[in-house]
Amino acid sequence: MSNIKTLLSLVAVFAFVSGCSSTGKTKGDADTDMNNTVEEQVETVVEVADPRDALIGVDTVFYFDFDQAMLRSEARAALLIHAKVIKETNSSIRLEGHADERGSREYNMALGERRANAVRDFLVLQGVPSYSIETVSYGEERAAQVGSNESAWSKNRRVEIKY
């Protein structure tokens, strides 16, 4: 239980530091600091009795910018932890890609697939076996939030990890 508290503390500190700091460091320095914090979080996974406990408080939904399939840095940080847990537990996962309602049905299906594949590719680069990852695209069909405004659209441009 104390290891979970340690992990959650690290996540909270990471979120606070990355969201509030203004140290005059260059982007390269900030990336190095973030990588060090993420590495500490990933190492904490090894210390937890059941590695799945390390996922408490770790994002399972990853959001994308409009018409993009590129992972954001905060997604990469959480996915490093997921990769470690998947490898430790030999878990299988399903990555569900989604898009907002703008664009044709066919385009949104392809965009959801590109987003799911971006997450899959990142996990495979971290050593997760590709055979343990299923990808599916729902396009615009399974909206997380109904509405025709940026608030709703931003919640619908996502990939969800399902264990």
Short mmCIF file of C-alpha atoms in Angstrom, two decimals:
data_model
loop_
_atom_site.label_atom_id
_atom_site.label_comp_id
_atom_site.label_asym_id
_atom_site.label_seq_id
_atom_site.Cartn_x
_atom_site.Cartn_y
_atom_site.Cartn_z
CA MET A 1 0.00 0.00 0.00
CA SER A 2 2.86 2.40 0.76
CA ASN A 3 4.28 1.77 -2.70
CA ILE A 4 0.97 2.86 -4.23
CA LYS A 5 1.06 6.02 -2.12
CA THR A 6 4.64 6.61 -3.29
CA LEU A 7 3.61 6.21 -6.93
CA LEU A 8 0.62 8.51 -6.51
CA SER A 9 2.84 11.06 -4.78
CA LEU A 10 5.30 10.92 -7.67
CA VAL A 11 2.48 11.37 -10.17
CA ALA A 12 1.12 14.33 -8.22
CA VAL A 13 4.55 15.95 -7.94
CA PHE A 14 5.17 15.36 -11.64
CA ALA A 15 1.85 16.95 -12.58
CA PHE A 16 2.44 19.91 -10.28
CA VAL A 17 6.01 20.54 -11.43
CA SER A 18 5.24 20.18 -15.12
CA GLY A 19 2.15 22.38 -14.86
CA CYS A 20 3.47 25.14 -12.62
CA SER A 21 7.19 25.47 -13.12
CA SER A 22 8.74 28.42 -14.85
CA THR A 23 12.45 28.06 -14.23
CA GLY A 24 13.86 29.57 -17.38
CA LYS A 25 15.13 26.17 -18.45
CA THR A 26 15.27 25.29 -22.09
CA LYS A 27 12.85 22.78 -23.57
CA GLY A 28 15.69 20.23 -23.60
CA ASP A 29 16.26 20.72 -19.86
CA ALA A 30 12.56 20.34 -19.16
CA ASP A 31 12.40 17.16 -21.26
CA THR A 32 15.36 15.73 -19.33
CA ASP A 33 13.70 16.55 -15.99
CA MET A 34 10.42 14.98 -17.15
CA ASN A 35 12.23 11.85 -18.35
CA ASN A 36 13.93 11.49 -14.95
CA THR A 37 10.58 11.73 -13.15
CA VAL A 38 8.93 9.25 -15.52
CA GLU A 39 11.84 6.83 -15.06
CA GLU A 40 11.30 7.04 -11.30
CA GLN A 41 7.59 6.25 -11.78
CA VAL A 42 8.39 3.29 -14.02
CA GLU A 43 10.88 1.93 -11.51
CA THR A 44 8.18 2.14 -8.81
CA VAL A 45 6.15 -0.41 -10.79
CA VAL A 46 8.82 -3.01 -10.07
CA GLU A 47 8.49 -2.42 -6.32
CA VAL A 48 4.72 -3.00 -6.18
CA ALA A 49 3.58 -6.54 -5.25
CA ASP A 50 0.95 -6.65 -8.01
CA PRO A 51 2.15 -4.47 -10.92
CA ARG A 52 -1.47 -3.67 -11.87
CA ASP A 53 -1.70 -1.72 -8.60
CA ALA A 54 0.76 0.74 -10.11
CA LEU A 55 -1.94 1.74 -12.63
CA ILE A 56 -4.10 3.36 -9.95
CA GLY A 57 -4.32 6.99 -10.93
CA VAL A 58 -2.56 6.46 -14.28
CA ASP A 59 -4.42 7.68 -17.36
CA THR A 60 -6.09 5.06 -19.54
CA VAL A 61 -7.54 7.60 -21.98
CA PHE A 62 -5.22 9.59 -24.22
CA TYR A 63 -6.39 12.68 -26.07
CA PHE A 64 -5.30 14.03 -29.43
CA ASP A 65 -5.33 17.38 -31.17
CA PHE A 66 -7.73 18.04 -34.03
CA ASP A 67 -7.00 15.87 -37.08
CA GLN A 68 -3.83 14.50 -35.45
CA ALA A 69 -2.56 11.08 -34.42
CA MET A 70 0.59 12.25 -32.61
CA LEU A 71 0.99 11.34 -28.93
CA ARG A 72 1.22 14.19 -26.46
CA SER A 73 4.08 14.15 -23.93
CA GLU A 74 1.74 13.45 -20.99
CA ALA A 75 0.40 10.43 -22.89
CA ARG A 76 3.91 9.10 -23.42
CA ALA A 77 4.65 9.41 -19.69
CA ALA A 78 1.58 7.35 -18.73
CA LEU A 79 2.17 4.85 -21.53
CA LEU A 80 5.65 4.09 -20.15
CA ILE A 81 3.99 2.91 -16.96
CA HIS A 82 1.40 0.89 -18.91
CA ALA A 83 4.17 -0.73 -20.96
CA LYS A 84 6.00 -1.83 -17.82
CA VAL A 85 2.82 -3.30 -16.30
CA ILE A 86 1.81 -5.07 -19.53
CA LYS A 87 5.25 -6.67 -19.79
CA GLU A 88 5.34 -7.63 -16.08
CA THR A 89 1.88 -9.22 -16.12
CA ASN A 90 1.82 -10.58 -19.68
CA SER A 91 -1.48 -8.76 -20.10
CA SER A 92 -3.38 -8.38 -23.33
CA ILE A 93 -4.97 -5.04 -24.11
CA ARG A 94 -7.33 -3.49 -26.62
CA LEU A 95 -6.70 0.03 -27.89
CA GLU A 96 -9.90 1.75 -28.95
CA GLY A 97 -9.41 4.72 -31.30
CA HIS A 98 -12.00 7.48 -31.56
CA ALA A 99 -12.59 10.72 -33.45
CA ASP A 100 -14.95 13.65 -33.10
CA GLU A 101 -17.96 14.08 -35.37
CA ARG A 102 -16.27 16.36 -37.90
CA GLY A 103 -15.27 14.67 -41.14
CA SER A 104 -16.84 11.79 -43.01
CA ARG A 105 -17.54 8.48 -41.33
CA GLU A 106 -14.81 6.80 -43.40
CA TYR A 107 -12.26 9.51 -42.60
CA ASN A 108 -13.01 9.30 -38.88
CA MET A 109 -12.69 5.51 -38.88
CA ALA A 110 -9.24 5.86 -40.47
CA LEU A 111 -8.25 8.62 -38.03
CA GLY A 112 -9.32 6.52 -35.03
CA GLU A 113 -7.25 3.67 -36.42
CA ARG A 114 -4.18 5.92 -36.87
CA ARG A 115 -4.54 7.08 -33.27
CA ALA A 116 -4.82 3.53 -31.91
CA ASN A 117 -1.83 2.51 -34.03
CA ALA A 118 0.22 5.44 -32.67
CA VAL A 119 -0.35 4.16 -29.13
CA ARG A 120 0.36 0.57 -30.21
CA ASP A 121 3.59 1.58 -31.93
CA PHE A 122 4.78 3.46 -28.84
CA LEU A 123 4.07 0.46 -26.60
CA VAL A 124 5.83 -1.93 -29.00
CA LEU A 125 8.88 0.36 -28.98
CA GLN A 126 8.85 -0.01 -25.18
CA GLY A 127 9.07 -3.80 -25.52
CA VAL A 128 5.39 -4.78 -25.34
CA PRO A 129 4.82 -7.76 -27.66
CA SER A 130 2.64 -6.74 -30.60
CA TYR A 131 0.61 -9.97 -30.30
CA SER A 132 -0.69 -8.76 -26.92
CA ILE A 133 -2.21 -5.61 -28.43
CA GLU A 134 -5.49 -5.47 -30.33
CA THR A 135 -6.48 -2.22 -32.03
CA VAL A 136 -9.96 -1.16 -33.09
CA SER A 137 -11.38 2.09 -34.40
CA TYR A 138 -14.84 3.34 -33.61
CA GLY A 139 -14.38 6.62 -35.45
CA GLU A 140 -17.11 9.01 -34.34
CA GLU A 141 -19.56 6.25 -33.38
CA ARG A 142 -18.91 6.10 -29.61
CA ALA A 143 -18.75 9.67 -28.41
CA ALA A 144 -17.54 10.21 -24.86
CA GLN A 145 -19.36 13.53 -24.78
CA VAL A 146 -22.28 14.57 -26.94
CA GLY A 147 -22.15 18.05 -28.44
CA SER A 148 -21.01 20.06 -31.41
CA ASN A 149 -18.49 22.31 -29.70
CA GLU A 150 -14.77 22.22 -28.89
CA SER A 151 -15.38 20.98 -25.35
CA ALA A 152 -17.18 17.86 -26.62
CA TRP A 153 -14.91 17.36 -29.62
CA SER A 154 -11.76 17.44 -27.45
CA LYS A 155 -13.14 14.62 -25.26
CA ASN A 156 -13.99 12.50 -28.32
CA ARG A 157 -10.53 12.65 -29.95
CA ARG A 158 -9.01 9.83 -27.94
CA VAL A 159 -7.63 6.32 -27.53
CA GLU A 160 -8.75 4.21 -24.59
CA ILE A 161 -6.77 1.28 -23.18
CA LYS A 162 -8.93 -1.66 -22.12
CA TYR A 163 -7.37 -4.49 -20.09
#
